[in-house]
Coordinates of C-alpha atoms and ligand atoms in Angstrom, one line a residue:
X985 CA 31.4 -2.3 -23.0
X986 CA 32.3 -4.2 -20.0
X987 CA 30.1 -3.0 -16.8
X988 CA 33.4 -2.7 -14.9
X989 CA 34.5 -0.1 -16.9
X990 CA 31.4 2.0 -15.8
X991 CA 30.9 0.5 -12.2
X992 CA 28.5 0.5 -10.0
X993 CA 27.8 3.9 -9.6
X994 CA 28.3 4.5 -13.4
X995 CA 26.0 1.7 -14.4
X996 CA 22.8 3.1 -11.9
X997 CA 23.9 6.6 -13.5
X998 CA 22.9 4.9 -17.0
X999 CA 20.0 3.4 -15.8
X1000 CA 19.1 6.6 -14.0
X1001 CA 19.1 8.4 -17.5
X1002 CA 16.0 6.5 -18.8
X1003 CA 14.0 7.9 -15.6
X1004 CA 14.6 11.4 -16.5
X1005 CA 10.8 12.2 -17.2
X1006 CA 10.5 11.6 -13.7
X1007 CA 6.6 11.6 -12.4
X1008 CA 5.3 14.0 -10.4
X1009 CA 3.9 11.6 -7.8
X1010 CA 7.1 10.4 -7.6
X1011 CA 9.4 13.7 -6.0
X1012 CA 12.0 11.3 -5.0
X1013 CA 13.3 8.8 -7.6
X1014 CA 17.0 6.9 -8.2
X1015 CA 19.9 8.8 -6.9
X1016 CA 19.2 8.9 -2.9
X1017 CA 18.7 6.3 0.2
X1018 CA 15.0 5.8 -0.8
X1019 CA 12.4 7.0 -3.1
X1020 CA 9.5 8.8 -2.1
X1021 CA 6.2 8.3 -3.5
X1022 CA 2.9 10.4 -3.0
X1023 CA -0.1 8.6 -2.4
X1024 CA -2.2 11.7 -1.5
X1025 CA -1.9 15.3 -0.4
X1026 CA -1.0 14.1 3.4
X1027 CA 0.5 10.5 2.6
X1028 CA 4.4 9.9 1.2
X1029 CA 5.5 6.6 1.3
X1030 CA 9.1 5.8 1.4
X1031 CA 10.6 2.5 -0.2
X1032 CA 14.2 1.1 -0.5
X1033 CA 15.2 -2.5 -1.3
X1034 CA 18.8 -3.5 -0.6
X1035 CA 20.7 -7.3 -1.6
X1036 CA 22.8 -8.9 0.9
X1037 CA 24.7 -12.2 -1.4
X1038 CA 26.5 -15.0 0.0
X1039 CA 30.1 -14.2 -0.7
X1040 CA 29.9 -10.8 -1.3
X1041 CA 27.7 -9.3 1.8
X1042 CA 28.5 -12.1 3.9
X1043 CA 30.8 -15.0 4.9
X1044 CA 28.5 -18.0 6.6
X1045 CA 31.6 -19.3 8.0
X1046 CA 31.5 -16.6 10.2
X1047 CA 28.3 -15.0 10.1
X1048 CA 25.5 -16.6 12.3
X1049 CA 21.6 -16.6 10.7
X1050 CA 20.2 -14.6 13.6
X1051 CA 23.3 -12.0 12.9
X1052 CA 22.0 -12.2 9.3
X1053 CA 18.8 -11.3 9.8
X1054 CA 19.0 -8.6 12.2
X1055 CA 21.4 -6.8 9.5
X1056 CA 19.5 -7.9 6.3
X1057 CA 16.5 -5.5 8.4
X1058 CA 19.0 -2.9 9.6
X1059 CA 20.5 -1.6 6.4
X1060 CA 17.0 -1.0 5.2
X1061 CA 16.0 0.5 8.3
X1062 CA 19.0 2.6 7.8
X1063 CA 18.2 4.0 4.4
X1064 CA 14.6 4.8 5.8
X1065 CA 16.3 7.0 8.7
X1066 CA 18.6 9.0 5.9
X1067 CA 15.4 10.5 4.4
X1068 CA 13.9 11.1 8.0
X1069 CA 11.0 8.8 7.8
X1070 CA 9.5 6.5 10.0
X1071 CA 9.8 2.7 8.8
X1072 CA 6.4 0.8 8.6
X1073 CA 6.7 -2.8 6.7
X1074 CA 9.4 -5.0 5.4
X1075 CA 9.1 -7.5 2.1
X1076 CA 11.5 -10.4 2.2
X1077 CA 13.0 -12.3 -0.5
X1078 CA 15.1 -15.6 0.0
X1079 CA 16.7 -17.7 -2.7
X1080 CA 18.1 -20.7 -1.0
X1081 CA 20.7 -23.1 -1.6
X1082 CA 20.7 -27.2 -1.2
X1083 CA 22.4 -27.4 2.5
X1084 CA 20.3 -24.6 4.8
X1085 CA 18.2 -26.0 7.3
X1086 CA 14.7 -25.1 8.5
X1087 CA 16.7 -24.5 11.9
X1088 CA 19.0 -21.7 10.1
X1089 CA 15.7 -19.9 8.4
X1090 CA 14.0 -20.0 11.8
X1091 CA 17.4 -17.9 13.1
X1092 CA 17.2 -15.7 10.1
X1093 CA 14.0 -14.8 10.8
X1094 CA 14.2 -14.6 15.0
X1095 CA 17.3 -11.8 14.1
X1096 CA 15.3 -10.1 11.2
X1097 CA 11.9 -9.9 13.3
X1098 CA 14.0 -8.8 16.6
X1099 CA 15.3 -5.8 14.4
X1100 CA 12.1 -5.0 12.6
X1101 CA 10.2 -5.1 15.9
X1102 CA 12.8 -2.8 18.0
X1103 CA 12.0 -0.1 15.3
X1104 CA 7.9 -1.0 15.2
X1105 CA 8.2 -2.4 11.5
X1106 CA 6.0 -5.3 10.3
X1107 CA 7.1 -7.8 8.4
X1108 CA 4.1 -8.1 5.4
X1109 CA 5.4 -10.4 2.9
X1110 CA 7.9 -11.3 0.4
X1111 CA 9.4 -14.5 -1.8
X1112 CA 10.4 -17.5 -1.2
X1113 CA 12.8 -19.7 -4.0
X1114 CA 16.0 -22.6 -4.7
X1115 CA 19.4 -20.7 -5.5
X1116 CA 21.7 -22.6 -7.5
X1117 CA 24.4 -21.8 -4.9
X1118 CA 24.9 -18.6 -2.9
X1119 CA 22.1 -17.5 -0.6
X1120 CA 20.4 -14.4 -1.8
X1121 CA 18.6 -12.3 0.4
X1122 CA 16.7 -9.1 -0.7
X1123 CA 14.7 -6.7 1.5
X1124 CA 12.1 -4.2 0.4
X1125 CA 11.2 -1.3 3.2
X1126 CA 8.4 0.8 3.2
X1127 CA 8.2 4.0 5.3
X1128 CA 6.5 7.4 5.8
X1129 CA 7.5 10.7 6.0
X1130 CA 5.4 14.1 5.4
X1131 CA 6.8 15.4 2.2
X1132 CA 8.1 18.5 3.1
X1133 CA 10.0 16.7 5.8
X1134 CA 12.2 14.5 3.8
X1135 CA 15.5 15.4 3.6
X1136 CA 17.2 14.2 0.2
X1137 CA 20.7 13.9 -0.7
X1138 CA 20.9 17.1 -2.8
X1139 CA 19.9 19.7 -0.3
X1140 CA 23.4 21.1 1.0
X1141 CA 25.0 24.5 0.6
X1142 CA 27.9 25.7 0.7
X1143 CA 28.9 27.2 4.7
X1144 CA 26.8 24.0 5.9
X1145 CA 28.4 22.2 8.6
X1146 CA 29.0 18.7 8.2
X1147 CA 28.3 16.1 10.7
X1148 CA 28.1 12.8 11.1
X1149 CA 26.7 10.6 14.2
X1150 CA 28.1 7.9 16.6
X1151 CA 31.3 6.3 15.4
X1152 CA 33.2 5.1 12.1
X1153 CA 35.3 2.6 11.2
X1154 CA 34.4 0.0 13.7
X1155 CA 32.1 -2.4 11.4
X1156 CA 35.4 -2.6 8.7
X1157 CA 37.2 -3.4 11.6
X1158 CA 35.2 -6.3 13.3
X1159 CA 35.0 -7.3 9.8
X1160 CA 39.1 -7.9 9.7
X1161 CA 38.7 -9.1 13.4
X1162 CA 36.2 -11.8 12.0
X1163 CA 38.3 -12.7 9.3
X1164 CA 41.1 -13.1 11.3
X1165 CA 41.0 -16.7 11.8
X1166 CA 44.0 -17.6 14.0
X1167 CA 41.7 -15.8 17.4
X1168 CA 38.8 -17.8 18.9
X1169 CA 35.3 -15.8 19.5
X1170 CA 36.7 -16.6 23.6
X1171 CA 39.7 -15.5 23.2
X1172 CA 38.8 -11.8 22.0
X1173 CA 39.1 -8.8 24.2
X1174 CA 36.0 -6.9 25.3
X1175 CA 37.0 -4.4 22.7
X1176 CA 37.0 -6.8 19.9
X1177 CA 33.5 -8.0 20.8
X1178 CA 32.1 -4.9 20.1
X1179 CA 33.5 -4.0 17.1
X1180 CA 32.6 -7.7 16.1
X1181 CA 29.0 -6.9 17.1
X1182 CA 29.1 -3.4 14.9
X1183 CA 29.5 -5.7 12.2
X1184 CA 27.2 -8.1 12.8
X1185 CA 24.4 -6.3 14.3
X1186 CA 24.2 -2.7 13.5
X1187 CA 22.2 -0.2 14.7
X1188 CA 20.2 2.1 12.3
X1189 CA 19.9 5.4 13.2
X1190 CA 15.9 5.7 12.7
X1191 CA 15.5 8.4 15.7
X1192 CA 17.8 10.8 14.8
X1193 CA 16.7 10.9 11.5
X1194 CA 13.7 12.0 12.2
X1195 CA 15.4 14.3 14.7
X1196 CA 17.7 15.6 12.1
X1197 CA 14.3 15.4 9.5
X1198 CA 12.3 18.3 11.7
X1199 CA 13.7 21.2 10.3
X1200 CA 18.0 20.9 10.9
X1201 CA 19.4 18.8 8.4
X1202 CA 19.4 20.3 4.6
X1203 CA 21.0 17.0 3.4
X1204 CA 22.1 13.0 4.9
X1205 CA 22.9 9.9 3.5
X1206 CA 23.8 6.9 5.8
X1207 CA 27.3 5.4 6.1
X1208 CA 27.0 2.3 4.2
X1209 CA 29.5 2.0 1.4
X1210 CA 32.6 4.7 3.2
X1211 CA 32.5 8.2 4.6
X1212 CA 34.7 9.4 1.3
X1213 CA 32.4 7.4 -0.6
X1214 CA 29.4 8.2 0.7
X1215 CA 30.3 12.1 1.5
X1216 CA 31.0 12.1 -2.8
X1217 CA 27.7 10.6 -3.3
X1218 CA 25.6 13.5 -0.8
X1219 CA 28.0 16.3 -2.3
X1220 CA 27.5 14.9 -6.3
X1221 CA 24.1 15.4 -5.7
X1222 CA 23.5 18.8 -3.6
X1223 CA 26.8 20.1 -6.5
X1224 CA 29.1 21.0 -3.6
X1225 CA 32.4 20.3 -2.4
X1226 CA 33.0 19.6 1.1
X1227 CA 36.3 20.2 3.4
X1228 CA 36.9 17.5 5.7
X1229 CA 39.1 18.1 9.1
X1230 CA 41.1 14.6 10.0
X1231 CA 41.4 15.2 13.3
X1232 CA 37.4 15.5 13.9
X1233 CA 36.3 12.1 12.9
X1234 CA 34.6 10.4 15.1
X1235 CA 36.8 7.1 16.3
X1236 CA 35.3 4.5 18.8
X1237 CA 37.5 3.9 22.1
X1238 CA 36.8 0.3 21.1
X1239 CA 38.9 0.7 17.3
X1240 CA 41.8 2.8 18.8
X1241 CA 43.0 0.1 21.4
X1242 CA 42.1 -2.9 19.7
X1243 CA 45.0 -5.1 18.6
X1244 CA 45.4 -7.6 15.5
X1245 CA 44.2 -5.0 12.6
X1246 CA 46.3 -4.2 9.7
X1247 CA 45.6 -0.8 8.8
X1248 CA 45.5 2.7 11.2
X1249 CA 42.1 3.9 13.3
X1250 CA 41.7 6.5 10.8
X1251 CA 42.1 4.6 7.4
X1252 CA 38.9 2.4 8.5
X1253 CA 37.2 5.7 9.8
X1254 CA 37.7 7.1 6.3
X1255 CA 37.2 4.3 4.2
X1256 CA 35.6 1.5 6.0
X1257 CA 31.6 0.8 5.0
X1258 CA 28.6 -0.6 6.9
X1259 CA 28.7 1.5 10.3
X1260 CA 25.2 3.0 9.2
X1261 CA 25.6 6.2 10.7
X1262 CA 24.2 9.0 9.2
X1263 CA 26.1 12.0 7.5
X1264 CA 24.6 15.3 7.4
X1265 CA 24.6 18.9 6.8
X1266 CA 23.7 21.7 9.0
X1267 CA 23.0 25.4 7.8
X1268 CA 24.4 27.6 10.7
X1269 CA 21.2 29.2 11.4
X1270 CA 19.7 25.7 12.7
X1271 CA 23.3 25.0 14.6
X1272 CA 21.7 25.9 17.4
X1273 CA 18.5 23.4 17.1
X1274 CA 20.7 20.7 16.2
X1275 CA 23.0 20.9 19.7
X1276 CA 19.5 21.3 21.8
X1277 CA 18.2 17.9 19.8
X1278 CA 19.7 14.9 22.0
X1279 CA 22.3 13.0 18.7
X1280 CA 25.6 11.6 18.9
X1281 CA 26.8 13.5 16.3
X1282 CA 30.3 15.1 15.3
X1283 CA 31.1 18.2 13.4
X1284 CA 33.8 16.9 11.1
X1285 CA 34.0 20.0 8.6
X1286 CA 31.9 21.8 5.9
X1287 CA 30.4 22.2 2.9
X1288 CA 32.1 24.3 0.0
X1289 CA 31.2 25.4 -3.2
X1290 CA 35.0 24.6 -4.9
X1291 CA 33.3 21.2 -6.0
X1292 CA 36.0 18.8 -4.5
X1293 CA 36.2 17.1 -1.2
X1294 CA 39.2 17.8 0.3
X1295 CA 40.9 16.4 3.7
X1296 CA 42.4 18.7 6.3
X1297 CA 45.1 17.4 8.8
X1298 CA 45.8 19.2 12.0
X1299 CA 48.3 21.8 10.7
X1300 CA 45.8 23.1 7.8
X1301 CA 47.2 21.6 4.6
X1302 CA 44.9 19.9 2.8
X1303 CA 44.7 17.0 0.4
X1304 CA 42.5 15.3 -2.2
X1305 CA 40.3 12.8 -0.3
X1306 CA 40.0 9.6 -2.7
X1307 CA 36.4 8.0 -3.2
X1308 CA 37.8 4.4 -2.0
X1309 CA 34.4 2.9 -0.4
X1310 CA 33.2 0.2 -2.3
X1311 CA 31.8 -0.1 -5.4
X1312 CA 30.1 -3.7 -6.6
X1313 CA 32.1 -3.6 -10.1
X1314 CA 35.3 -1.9 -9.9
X1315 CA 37.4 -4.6 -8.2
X1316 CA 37.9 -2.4 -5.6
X1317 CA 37.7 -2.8 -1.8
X1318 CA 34.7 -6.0 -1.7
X1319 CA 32.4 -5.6 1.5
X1320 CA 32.5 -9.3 1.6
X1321 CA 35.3 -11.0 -0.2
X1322 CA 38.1 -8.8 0.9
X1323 CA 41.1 -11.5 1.6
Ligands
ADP2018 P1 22.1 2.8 -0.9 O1 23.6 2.5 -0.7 O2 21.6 4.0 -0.1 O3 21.3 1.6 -0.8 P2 22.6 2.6 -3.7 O4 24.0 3.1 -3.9 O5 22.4 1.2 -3.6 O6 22.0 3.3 -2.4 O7 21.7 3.2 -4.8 C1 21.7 4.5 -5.2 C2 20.4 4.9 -5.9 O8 20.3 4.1 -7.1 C3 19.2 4.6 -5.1 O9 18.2 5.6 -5.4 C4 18.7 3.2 -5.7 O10 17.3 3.1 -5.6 C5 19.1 3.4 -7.2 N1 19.4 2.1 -7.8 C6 20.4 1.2 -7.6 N2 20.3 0.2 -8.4 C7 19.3 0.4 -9.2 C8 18.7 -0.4 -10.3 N3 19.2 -1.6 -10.7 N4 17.6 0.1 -10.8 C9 17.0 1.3 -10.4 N5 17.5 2.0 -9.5 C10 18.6 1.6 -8.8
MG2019 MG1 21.8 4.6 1.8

C-alpha cells in the first residue's frame, strides 16, 4: 500500500495501533500535542519533538536563519502550552547541507535561543550531522505539568463552548505575502509586515495554557496544521462533533485590509496552519473563570454530540466543514511548497 493512500494522519493511526498496551507511567501517549510521562507521584514530564525540512517547512530564499530558529523553538513551545505545561529544556537536531555557513548556524541559534529564553527554556543538547541536500531540523521539548492539570485532546463534551485565542489566518497569509515575489520587503505596507512576522516568528501561547490548564479548559490543541483540521483532530479524540459559527472567527485587522492575497479573510482563517493559537473547550460552569482569566480568546461555537463539525453562517444554515489543513502525504495543501 502506498502511504498516501493512508496519509499522514492514517499512517500515525497505524503506528499508534502497536502502542495500544499503553504503560501506566505513560497516561499520555500518541494522539495529542505531547506525551506525558510520570517520573514520580509529584513529577510529569511533558515531551514533544516536531521536524521543520527545507522545502517543505521552509523556503531559505525567503526565510532568514534567526527567523528559523526562533520558529523551529516556537512550535514546540506551542505544543507544550496545548497540554498546559510549563516548558523546561529543548534538544536540537541539525542535518546540514554543503553551502551553510558557520555565520547562518550562529543566526539559527541567536533566533532559537532568543525564543527559548523569552519562555525560560534551556537549551540541553541535541545532534549535529551532513544532509545530502535539504536542511533538517528536529526539536525535542521537555516540559512539566502536575498530572491532574494536563489538559488532553479528548476531554470535551458536548454543550462545551469552543474557543480559540488571538487571531487566524494571518501566518497562511504572510506565507502568500512572502511568496509573492514581485513586492520588495520595503515596499510592504505596515499590515503586510506583520502578517509576514506571524509567519516568521510566532508566538506560542505558553501563558494561557497554563491559564486555560488551572481548572477551565476540558480539552485544546494548538493551531498548527488548520482550525478545520485541527478542531477534527480535538473532536476525533474527545468523540464529539462541534458547531462552528462563521461569523465568530477571530480575523486580524492586519488580514482584512491587506492587499495582494488570492483567497478571502475567512478561507485562511479556516484553513490556513501555523498561527499557533490554541483551540479549546469550556464547560459552562467554568465560563465564568475563563472571562475573569486575562486571554485573548474568541467563542466561535460549541461542542455537540451529532459527531460532525459543522459550519454556521450568519443566517443559521449550516454546512459540512471540510478537514482541508494539511496533511504531509495527501498532496494536499503543502505548509511549504504550496506554488
Ligand atoms: P502536532 O501537530 O501537535 O505536533 P502531530 O499531528 O505531529 O501533532 O502528531 C500527532 C500525534 O502523533 C502526537 O502524539 C505525536 O507524538 C504522534 N506521532 C506522530 N508521528 C509519530 C511517529 N512517527 N511515531 C510515533 N508517534 C508519532
Ligand atoms: Mg500540536
Amino acid at each position: 500500500m502506498k502511504i498516501s493512500q493512508l496519509g499522514e494522519f492514517g499512517l500515525i493511526d497505524r503506528i499508534r495501533a502497536s502502542t495500544a498496551h499503553a504503560s501506566r507511567r505513560i497516561p499520555v501517549g500518541i494522539g495529542d500535542d505531547a506525551a506525558a510521562l510520570t517520573l514520580s507521584p509529584a513529577a510529569t514530564l511533558l515531551a514533544t519533538t516536531d521536524m521543520l525540512i527545507e522545502g517543505v517547512h521552509f523556503d531559505l530564499a525567503f526565510t532568514d536563519f534567526y527567523s528559523l530558529g526562533w520558529k523551529s523553538a516556537a512550535v514546540n513551545l506551542s505544543d507544550i502550552a496545548a497540554m498546559g505545561g510549563v516548558p523546561r529544556a529543548a534538544l536540537t537536531a541539525l542535518g546540514i547541507p554543503r553551502g551553510v555557513t558557520v555565520h547562518q548556524v550562529d543566526e539559527f541559534y541567536r533566533g532559537f535561543l532568543a525564543c527559548a529564553r523569552a519562555y525560560r527554556t534551556a537549551l540541553a543538547g541535541g545532534d549535529t550531522c551532513s544532509s545530502p541536500h535539504s536542511l533538517i531540523v528536529s526539536v525535542t521539548m521537555l516540559g512539566e505539568a502536575k498530572r491532574s492539570r494536563i489538559v488532553r485532546r479528548s476531554g470535551a463534551r458536548p454543550g462545551d463552548r469552543l474557543f480559540v485565542t488571538g487571531t487566524l489566518g494571518d501566518s497562511a497569509a504572510g506565507l502568500e505575502l512572502l511568496r509573492n515575489a514581485e513586492y520588495g520587503m520595503r515596499n510592504r505596507s505596515e499590515g503586510a509586515k506583520k502578517l509576514i512576522t506571524r509567519h516568521l516568528r510566532p508566538a506560542p501561547r505558553i501563558e494561557w495554557g497554563r491559564k486555560l490548564a488551572a481548572g477551565i479548559a476540558s480539552a485544546m490543541i494548538d493551531v498548527s496544521d488548520g482550525l478545520s483540521s485541527d478542531l477534527g483532530h480535538l473532536c476525533d479524540e474527545s468523540g464529539v462533533g462541534a458547531d462552528v459559527l462563521a461569523d465568530r472567527i477571530p480575523i486580524s485587522r492586519e488580514l482584512r485590509s491587506v492587499k495582494g492575497l488570492h483567497g478571502t479573510a475567512h478561507h485562511y482563517a479556516l484553513t490556513g496552519g501555523e498561527d499557533y493559537e490554541l483551540l479549546f473547550t469550556v464547560p459552562p460552569a467554568r465560563l465564568k473563570m475563563l472571562a475573569s482569566r486575562r486571554i485573548a480568546a474568541t467563542e466561535i461555537g460549541r461542542v455537540t454530540a451529532s459527531g460532525k463539525l459543522r459550519l454556521l453562517d450568519a443566517e443559521g444554515s449550516a454546512r459540512l466543514l471540510p478537514r482541508t489543513g494539511y496533511d504531509h502525504f495527501a498532496g494536499g495543501a503543502r505548509r511549504g511548497d504550496r506554488r
